Short mmCIF file of C-alpha atoms and ligand atoms in Angstrom, two decimals:
data_model
loop_
_atom_site.label_atom_id
_atom_site.label_comp_id
_atom_site.label_asym_id
_atom_site.label_seq_id
_atom_site.Cartn_x
_atom_site.Cartn_y
_atom_site.Cartn_z
CA MET A 15 7.39 -85.35 -55.24
CA LYS A 16 5.01 -88.60 -55.19
CA ALA A 17 6.42 -90.50 -51.81
CA ALA A 18 4.94 -87.02 -50.27
CA LEU A 19 2.00 -86.88 -51.29
CA LYS A 20 1.28 -90.69 -51.32
CA SER A 21 1.75 -89.89 -47.79
CA GLN A 22 -0.10 -86.99 -47.05
CA ARG A 23 -3.09 -87.13 -44.93
CA ILE A 24 -6.19 -84.97 -44.63
CA GLU A 25 -8.99 -85.27 -42.27
CA THR A 26 -12.37 -84.72 -42.66
CA PRO A 27 -14.62 -83.52 -40.64
CA SER A 28 -17.91 -85.91 -39.34
CA TRP A 29 -20.56 -83.72 -39.36
CA ALA A 30 -19.72 -82.23 -42.89
CA TYR A 31 -21.76 -85.71 -43.38
CA GLY A 32 -24.36 -84.51 -41.83
CA ASN A 33 -27.39 -82.62 -42.94
CA SER A 34 -26.47 -78.52 -43.08
CA GLY A 35 -27.59 -75.01 -43.51
CA THR A 36 -27.53 -71.33 -43.01
CA ARG A 37 -29.98 -69.69 -40.55
CA PHE A 38 -33.00 -69.68 -43.06
CA LYS A 39 -33.06 -73.10 -43.89
CA VAL A 40 -31.61 -76.76 -43.52
CA PHE A 41 -32.18 -78.77 -46.68
CA ALA A 42 -32.58 -82.05 -46.04
CA GLN A 43 -30.80 -84.47 -48.38
CA GLU A 44 -31.40 -88.35 -48.69
CA GLY A 45 -28.88 -91.14 -47.14
CA VAL A 46 -28.31 -88.60 -45.07
CA PRO A 47 -26.06 -89.81 -42.13
CA ARG A 48 -28.15 -91.06 -38.99
CA ASP A 49 -25.50 -91.33 -36.19
CA ALA A 50 -21.97 -91.72 -35.70
CA PHE A 51 -20.90 -95.73 -37.37
CA GLU A 52 -22.77 -94.35 -40.43
CA LYS A 53 -20.86 -90.78 -40.44
CA ILE A 54 -17.22 -93.54 -40.24
CA GLU A 55 -18.75 -95.75 -43.24
CA ASP A 56 -18.98 -92.02 -45.35
CA ALA A 57 -15.42 -90.88 -44.36
CA ALA A 58 -14.29 -94.83 -45.45
CA GLN A 59 -15.40 -94.22 -48.26
CA VAL A 60 -13.91 -91.18 -49.11
CA HIS A 61 -10.44 -92.31 -47.36
CA ALA A 62 -11.38 -95.37 -49.97
CA ARG A 63 -11.58 -93.12 -52.92
CA THR A 64 -8.82 -90.53 -52.24
CA GLY A 65 -6.43 -92.70 -50.13
CA VAL A 66 -5.22 -89.69 -48.35
CA ALA A 67 -7.92 -89.07 -46.19
CA PRO A 68 -7.26 -92.19 -43.24
CA SER A 69 -9.22 -89.71 -40.30
CA VAL A 70 -12.68 -88.49 -39.55
CA ALA A 71 -12.35 -85.85 -36.63
CA LEU A 72 -15.20 -86.74 -34.25
CA HIS A 73 -17.80 -83.89 -32.96
CA ILE A 74 -19.68 -84.06 -28.93
CA PRO A 75 -22.14 -84.46 -28.28
CA TRP A 76 -23.12 -84.38 -32.03
CA ASP A 77 -20.93 -88.01 -32.01
CA ARG A 78 -21.66 -88.80 -28.57
CA VAL A 79 -21.77 -93.42 -28.54
CA ASP A 80 -22.73 -95.96 -25.71
CA ASP A 81 -19.07 -97.10 -26.85
CA TYR A 82 -16.45 -95.18 -28.17
CA ALA A 83 -14.30 -98.44 -27.90
CA GLU A 84 -16.47 -100.02 -30.57
CA LEU A 85 -16.61 -97.08 -32.47
CA ARG A 86 -13.22 -97.11 -33.36
CA ALA A 87 -13.24 -100.59 -33.80
CA TYR A 88 -16.24 -100.36 -36.54
CA ALA A 89 -13.77 -97.28 -37.88
CA GLY A 90 -10.37 -99.54 -38.14
CA GLU A 91 -12.67 -102.47 -40.20
CA LEU A 92 -13.20 -99.37 -42.42
CA GLY A 93 -9.80 -99.40 -42.68
CA ILE A 94 -9.98 -95.51 -40.77
CA GLU A 95 -9.00 -93.30 -37.72
CA LEU A 96 -10.63 -91.36 -35.68
CA GLY A 97 -9.31 -88.12 -35.36
CA ALA A 98 -9.44 -84.93 -33.82
CA ILE A 99 -12.18 -84.81 -30.74
CA ASN A 100 -14.19 -81.78 -31.08
CA PRO A 101 -15.82 -80.30 -27.63
CA ASN A 102 -19.02 -78.42 -28.21
CA VAL A 103 -19.62 -75.79 -26.12
CA PHE A 104 -21.86 -73.70 -27.56
CA GLN A 105 -25.76 -75.46 -27.97
CA GLU A 106 -26.56 -75.53 -24.61
CA ASP A 107 -28.70 -72.31 -23.00
CA ASP A 108 -27.23 -71.91 -20.57
CA TYR A 109 -24.26 -70.76 -23.07
CA ARG A 110 -26.21 -67.45 -23.83
CA LEU A 111 -23.32 -65.64 -22.45
CA GLY A 112 -20.81 -67.52 -22.92
CA SER A 113 -18.90 -71.32 -21.76
CA VAL A 114 -15.65 -71.48 -20.69
CA CYS A 115 -15.06 -67.18 -20.17
CA ASN A 116 -18.99 -66.38 -19.09
CA PRO A 117 -19.61 -64.73 -16.05
CA ASP A 118 -21.22 -67.10 -14.01
CA PRO A 119 -18.96 -69.68 -12.26
CA ALA A 120 -21.60 -72.15 -12.32
CA VAL A 121 -22.22 -72.91 -16.10
CA ARG A 122 -17.92 -72.62 -16.28
CA ALA A 123 -17.42 -75.47 -14.49
CA LYS A 124 -20.34 -77.51 -16.45
CA ALA A 125 -18.42 -75.52 -19.35
CA LEU A 126 -15.00 -76.56 -18.37
CA ALA A 127 -16.98 -80.78 -17.64
CA HIS A 128 -17.92 -81.33 -20.60
CA LEU A 129 -13.67 -80.03 -22.34
CA LEU A 130 -12.43 -82.73 -19.07
CA GLU A 131 -15.32 -85.14 -21.57
CA CYS A 132 -13.88 -84.86 -24.08
CA VAL A 133 -10.06 -85.77 -22.71
CA GLU A 134 -11.48 -88.58 -21.46
CA ILE A 135 -13.14 -89.33 -24.67
CA MET A 136 -9.47 -89.14 -26.43
CA GLU A 137 -8.13 -91.99 -24.43
CA GLU A 138 -11.21 -94.46 -25.83
CA THR A 139 -11.23 -93.52 -29.05
CA GLY A 140 -7.13 -92.91 -29.35
CA SER A 141 -7.43 -89.39 -30.08
CA ARG A 142 -3.79 -87.44 -29.70
CA THR A 143 -5.56 -84.21 -30.80
CA LEU A 144 -8.17 -82.08 -28.82
CA SER A 145 -10.03 -79.01 -31.13
CA LEU A 146 -11.40 -76.00 -29.37
CA TRP A 147 -13.06 -73.63 -30.86
CA PHE A 148 -15.62 -71.49 -28.23
CA ALA A 149 -18.07 -69.18 -29.03
CA ASP A 150 -18.32 -67.12 -26.34
CA GLY A 151 -17.70 -63.19 -27.04
CA LEU A 152 -19.98 -60.00 -26.60
CA ASN A 153 -22.32 -58.86 -28.77
CA TYR A 154 -22.30 -54.79 -27.28
CA PRO A 155 -19.46 -52.91 -25.06
CA GLY A 156 -19.77 -52.74 -22.01
CA GLN A 157 -21.51 -56.16 -22.12
CA ASP A 158 -18.75 -57.83 -20.35
CA SER A 159 -15.08 -57.24 -19.03
CA ILE A 160 -12.87 -58.02 -22.12
CA PRO A 161 -9.44 -58.67 -19.84
CA ALA A 162 -11.86 -60.56 -17.16
CA ARG A 163 -12.85 -63.19 -19.83
CA GLN A 164 -9.28 -63.91 -20.90
CA ASP A 165 -8.91 -64.50 -17.73
CA ARG A 166 -11.20 -67.04 -16.72
CA LEU A 167 -10.54 -68.55 -20.63
CA ALA A 168 -6.83 -68.89 -19.28
CA GLU A 169 -8.19 -70.75 -16.88
CA ALA A 170 -9.74 -73.18 -17.70
CA LEU A 171 -7.40 -74.45 -20.80
CA VAL A 172 -4.93 -74.90 -18.03
CA ALA A 173 -7.19 -76.87 -16.37
CA VAL A 174 -7.64 -78.63 -19.35
CA ARG A 175 -3.82 -78.62 -20.58
CA ASP A 176 -3.11 -80.21 -17.52
CA ARG A 177 -5.15 -83.22 -17.63
CA LEU A 178 -4.06 -84.35 -21.33
CA GLY A 179 -2.87 -87.31 -21.46
CA PRO A 180 0.84 -87.66 -23.22
CA GLY A 181 1.57 -87.78 -26.63
CA ARG A 182 -1.66 -85.68 -26.33
CA ARG A 183 -2.12 -81.76 -27.60
CA MET A 184 -4.79 -79.43 -27.95
CA LEU A 185 -5.84 -76.93 -30.91
CA LEU A 186 -6.72 -73.47 -30.23
CA GLU A 187 -8.90 -72.29 -33.00
CA TYR A 188 -9.45 -68.00 -33.63
CA LYS A 189 -12.52 -67.14 -36.00
CA PHE A 190 -12.49 -62.59 -36.13
CA PHE A 191 -16.77 -63.20 -35.00
CA GLU A 192 -19.94 -65.47 -34.89
CA PRO A 193 -21.30 -65.66 -33.20
CA ALA A 194 -21.07 -63.14 -31.28
CA PHE A 195 -20.41 -59.58 -33.08
CA TYR A 196 -18.95 -56.83 -30.82
CA ALA A 197 -16.07 -59.15 -29.45
CA THR A 198 -14.59 -62.81 -29.84
CA ASP A 199 -13.12 -63.97 -27.12
CA VAL A 200 -10.12 -65.93 -29.16
CA PRO A 201 -10.99 -63.76 -32.50
CA ASP A 202 -7.12 -63.95 -33.94
CA TRP A 203 -4.51 -66.44 -34.55
CA GLY A 204 -2.23 -63.25 -31.95
CA THR A 205 -4.31 -64.30 -29.17
CA ALA A 206 -4.74 -68.36 -29.90
CA TYR A 207 -1.20 -67.57 -29.72
CA ALA A 208 -0.40 -65.82 -26.86
CA HIS A 209 -2.76 -68.42 -24.66
CA CYS A 210 -0.88 -70.90 -26.61
CA VAL A 211 2.65 -69.73 -26.05
CA GLU A 212 1.50 -69.57 -22.09
CA LEU A 213 0.25 -72.97 -22.52
CA GLY A 214 3.70 -73.96 -23.10
CA ASP A 215 4.34 -77.10 -25.70
CA GLY A 216 0.95 -79.30 -25.70
CA ALA A 217 -1.18 -75.71 -26.76
CA GLN A 218 -1.23 -74.89 -30.90
CA VAL A 219 -3.18 -72.56 -32.50
CA LEU A 220 -5.38 -73.87 -35.02
CA VAL A 221 -6.01 -71.89 -38.45
CA ASP A 222 -9.39 -72.01 -40.28
CA THR A 223 -9.10 -70.32 -43.34
CA GLY A 224 -12.89 -68.98 -43.19
CA HIS A 225 -11.86 -67.70 -39.74
CA HIS A 226 -10.67 -63.95 -40.87
CA ALA A 227 -11.98 -60.73 -42.79
CA PRO A 228 -12.05 -60.54 -45.64
CA GLY A 229 -8.46 -59.64 -47.48
CA THR A 230 -6.28 -61.50 -44.52
CA ASN A 231 -2.61 -62.53 -45.80
CA ILE A 232 -3.46 -66.55 -44.49
CA GLU A 233 -0.34 -67.10 -45.59
CA PHE A 234 1.18 -64.62 -43.54
CA ILE A 235 0.38 -66.32 -40.61
CA VAL A 236 0.87 -69.75 -41.38
CA ALA A 237 4.32 -68.65 -41.91
CA LEU A 238 4.82 -66.81 -38.98
CA LEU A 239 3.57 -69.69 -36.85
CA LEU A 240 6.01 -72.04 -38.11
CA SER A 241 8.44 -70.52 -37.59
CA ARG A 242 7.25 -70.20 -33.72
CA GLY A 243 6.72 -74.00 -33.67
CA LYS A 244 2.86 -72.78 -32.89
CA LEU A 245 0.97 -73.55 -36.15
CA GLY A 246 -0.56 -76.79 -34.36
CA GLY A 247 -3.23 -77.18 -38.29
CA PHE A 248 -6.27 -76.37 -40.49
CA HIS A 249 -9.52 -76.52 -41.25
CA PHE A 250 -9.46 -76.01 -44.79
CA ASN A 251 -12.31 -74.46 -46.45
CA SER A 252 -13.75 -71.94 -48.42
CA ARG A 253 -14.93 -68.44 -48.40
CA PHE A 254 -16.79 -66.03 -50.35
CA TYR A 255 -17.96 -63.49 -47.28
CA ALA A 256 -18.18 -65.20 -43.85
CA ASP A 257 -17.10 -68.08 -43.00
CA ASP A 258 -18.94 -70.34 -45.46
CA ASP A 259 -17.72 -73.64 -45.11
CA LEU A 260 -17.61 -74.10 -49.15
CA MET A 261 -15.61 -77.60 -50.37
CA ALA A 262 -11.67 -75.91 -50.07
CA GLY A 263 -9.85 -74.90 -52.84
CA ALA A 264 -12.79 -73.63 -53.97
CA ALA A 265 -13.18 -69.99 -53.90
CA ASP A 266 -9.71 -69.32 -54.29
CA PRO A 267 -7.33 -72.15 -55.03
CA PHE A 268 -4.17 -69.06 -55.16
CA GLN A 269 -4.73 -69.01 -51.96
CA LEU A 270 -4.88 -72.66 -50.89
CA PHE A 271 -1.56 -73.34 -53.12
CA ARG A 272 0.29 -69.79 -51.32
CA ILE A 273 -0.93 -71.44 -48.25
CA THR A 274 0.76 -75.32 -48.92
CA HIS A 275 3.52 -73.15 -50.46
CA GLU A 276 4.13 -71.85 -46.65
CA ILE A 277 4.30 -75.57 -45.69
CA VAL A 278 6.62 -76.99 -48.07
CA ARG A 279 8.94 -73.88 -47.46
CA ALA A 280 9.22 -74.97 -44.10
CA GLY A 281 9.59 -78.89 -44.74
CA ALA A 282 6.42 -79.20 -42.68
CA LEU A 283 4.18 -81.54 -45.10
CA GLU A 284 6.15 -84.56 -43.99
CA ASP A 285 6.50 -83.12 -40.00
CA ALA A 286 2.97 -84.37 -38.55
CA GLY A 287 2.83 -81.88 -36.56
CA VAL A 288 0.70 -79.82 -38.76
CA ALA A 289 -2.59 -81.34 -39.01
CA PHE A 290 -5.01 -81.19 -42.42
CA MET A 291 -7.89 -81.65 -41.73
CA LEU A 292 -11.19 -80.08 -43.48
CA ASP A 293 -13.90 -78.31 -41.63
CA GLN A 294 -17.14 -77.82 -44.62
CA CYS A 295 -20.86 -78.26 -44.54
CA HIS A 296 -21.73 -79.17 -48.44
CA ASN A 297 -25.49 -77.35 -47.66
CA ILE A 298 -27.02 -77.81 -50.97
CA GLU A 299 -24.54 -80.28 -52.41
CA PRO A 300 -24.48 -84.17 -52.36
CA LYS A 301 -21.35 -84.91 -49.26
CA VAL A 302 -19.59 -87.68 -49.97
CA PRO A 303 -18.44 -86.67 -53.21
CA ALA A 304 -18.27 -83.01 -52.91
CA MET A 305 -15.69 -84.16 -49.61
CA ILE A 306 -13.92 -85.91 -52.55
CA ARG A 307 -13.62 -83.03 -54.53
CA SER A 308 -12.37 -81.19 -51.66
CA VAL A 309 -9.69 -83.27 -50.70
CA LEU A 310 -8.49 -83.37 -54.42
CA ASN A 311 -7.69 -80.18 -53.93
CA VAL A 312 -5.88 -79.67 -51.25
CA GLN A 313 -3.87 -82.61 -52.95
CA GLU A 314 -2.94 -80.52 -55.90
CA ALA A 315 -2.29 -77.14 -55.10
CA THR A 316 0.29 -79.70 -52.62
CA ALA A 317 1.16 -80.99 -55.59
CA LYS A 318 1.93 -77.92 -57.12
CA ALA A 319 3.25 -76.31 -53.58
CA LEU A 320 6.22 -78.79 -53.91
CA LEU A 321 6.80 -77.95 -57.56
CA VAL A 322 8.24 -74.90 -56.93
CA ASP A 323 11.66 -74.63 -58.12
CA ALA A 324 13.78 -73.67 -54.58
CA ASP A 325 16.53 -73.36 -55.15
CA ALA A 326 15.43 -70.86 -57.69
CA LEU A 327 13.24 -69.21 -55.73
CA SER A 328 16.01 -68.54 -52.85
CA ARG A 329 18.46 -67.19 -55.18
CA ALA A 330 15.76 -64.82 -56.18
CA GLN A 331 15.29 -63.55 -53.12
CA ARG A 332 18.63 -63.29 -52.50
CA GLU A 333 19.01 -61.24 -55.93
CA GLY A 334 15.89 -59.02 -55.30
CA ASP A 335 14.64 -60.27 -58.15
CA VAL A 336 11.19 -59.50 -57.89
CA LEU A 337 9.84 -60.63 -61.51
CA THR A 338 11.68 -63.88 -61.51
CA ALA A 339 10.84 -64.79 -57.42
CA ASN A 340 6.96 -64.15 -58.41
CA ALA A 341 7.38 -65.81 -61.87
CA VAL A 342 9.70 -69.80 -59.98
CA LEU A 343 6.33 -69.81 -58.09
CA MET A 344 3.31 -68.84 -60.70
CA ASP A 345 5.24 -71.61 -62.81
CA ALA A 346 4.51 -73.88 -60.57
CA TYR A 347 1.25 -72.64 -59.64
CA ASN A 348 0.35 -72.61 -63.52
CA THR A 349 0.85 -76.45 -63.81
CA ASP A 350 -1.41 -79.10 -64.63
CA VAL A 351 -0.91 -81.49 -61.79
CA ARG A 352 -4.04 -83.56 -62.58
CA PRO A 353 -1.92 -86.05 -64.50
CA LEU A 354 0.74 -86.83 -62.23
CA LEU A 355 -1.59 -86.91 -59.21
CA ALA A 356 -3.58 -89.74 -61.62
CA GLU A 357 -0.47 -91.40 -61.76
CA ILE A 358 0.13 -91.81 -58.34
CA ARG A 359 -3.37 -92.78 -57.81
CA ALA A 360 -2.35 -96.06 -60.55
CA ASP A 361 0.03 -96.26 -58.03
CA MET A 362 -1.41 -96.87 -55.07
CA GLY A 363 -4.38 -99.06 -56.51
CA LEU A 364 -6.90 -96.32 -56.75
CA ASP A 365 -9.48 -94.83 -60.05
CA PRO A 366 -7.09 -92.13 -61.21
CA ASP A 367 -11.02 -89.59 -60.79
CA PRO A 368 -12.07 -91.00 -57.42
CA VAL A 369 -14.61 -88.75 -58.18
CA ALA A 370 -16.10 -90.70 -61.43
CA ALA A 371 -15.37 -93.57 -59.70
CA TYR A 372 -17.27 -92.89 -56.74
CA HIS A 373 -20.62 -92.01 -58.59
CA ARG A 374 -19.73 -95.58 -60.48
CA SER A 375 -19.72 -97.40 -57.49
CA GLY A 376 -23.23 -96.87 -56.37
CA TYR A 377 -22.63 -96.26 -52.61
CA GLY A 378 -24.68 -92.53 -53.41
CA LYS A 379 -27.20 -94.89 -54.32
CA ARG A 380 -26.74 -97.25 -52.10
CA ILE A 381 -26.91 -95.02 -48.98
CA ALA A 382 -30.53 -93.17 -50.07
CA ALA A 383 -31.86 -96.53 -50.17
CA GLU A 384 -31.05 -98.04 -46.81
CA ARG A 385 -30.86 -95.38 -44.67
CA VAL A 386 -34.47 -94.97 -44.48
CA GLY A 387 -36.62 -93.55 -41.61
CA GLY A 388 -34.80 -92.41 -37.82
CA ALA A 389 -33.46 -89.23 -36.93
CA GLN A 390 -30.37 -87.50 -39.68
CA ALA A 391 -27.58 -86.13 -38.32
CA GLY A 392 -27.47 -82.45 -38.35
CA TRP A 393 -25.96 -79.53 -36.65
CA GLY A 394 -29.51 -77.76 -35.99
CA ALA A 395 -29.20 -74.38 -38.14
C1 PSV B 412 -16.90 -72.62 -35.94
O1 PSV B 412 -17.02 -72.30 -37.13
C2 PSV B 412 -16.18 -73.99 -37.24
O2 PSV B 412 -14.72 -73.54 -37.36
C3 PSV B 412 -15.56 -74.75 -35.58
O3 PSV B 412 -14.25 -75.05 -36.34
C4 PSV B 412 -16.68 -75.68 -34.93
O4 PSV B 412 -15.97 -77.42 -34.60
C5 PSV B 412 -16.68 -76.15 -36.92
O5 PSV B 412 -16.88 -74.72 -37.19
C6 PSV B 412 -18.50 -76.51 -36.30
O6 PSV B 412 -18.79 -76.28 -36.95
MN1 MN B 413 -13.75 -74.67 -38.24
#
């Protein structure tokens, strides 16, 4: 159990270190990175404190630099790697009616060119994962043909797949609404799964925990995708209402446990095939310690999942003993795993309390003093 927790890998998103907000207001914070290099410094802090966050995902063009080899080397100096590359085909005026599903072939070609640029960036950054999310969709019934848009999507995905280098894969993320309100082109796991099956081995589904209707049983989706070899990874975050992008484990730690239980049960924790990534926006809280907290929350859920007595559970399930089966799960969930995780951190040469250690380090004060002037990074809501 200790070995599994020590070797867990949780990827943090570069964009979570920049300013973010809602469509009503983006609140600027002191010390926010001005470029991709400074975002990497913050991500490296999260790894330095937790020991289990050794890579950072990039979003292009938010993290565009002249020399990706230099960015990769800088990350390496700070002890982390560059992770998934996330193309952005949702923030230009041309994409008003969609990107790869747009009725205009010229816009589709532009979007595809950006996706292929990101495939090239993967070679320079050493990234193995291309993480695709499309904001494409419709606001009004009749606005465009739903099946024609599916065909356009499939055509673009095939073109991307055919350009992926060896050992590289593409993940397709779904989201049921926003920014489109009537029909999203990849709204659910079924649509993503259907495309990934057609695309073959190099394509898998990405589950962002914030992208479901309230009450959706996400662990069911996880279990099903795992059983079909099509679960590529997660964007963990918490939601109360919509795609809130709050700290993972903040809203519903029990849901996070139920998801990690399915992963552990399927033996998929050690299998590097399922990428544990975070996708969050820290609008009002300080970003680096919020990210550390999120990593710890995922770690706690995983530790509890590893505590489930698998033999007792499967015996109770075989015997149809509903109450015992449920009690086995709840026993694990209700165990306080914090002392165990503190011990593991001590074994790893880390401070047992990563958030306190971060505050004591003075890093937050230092970046607030040093990162003055220039344009703070943000996703421009
Ligand atoms: C879309 O809501 C999303 O979850 C996708 O993963 C994007 O890349 C990310 O958020 C951007 O914030
Ligand atoms: Mn996401």
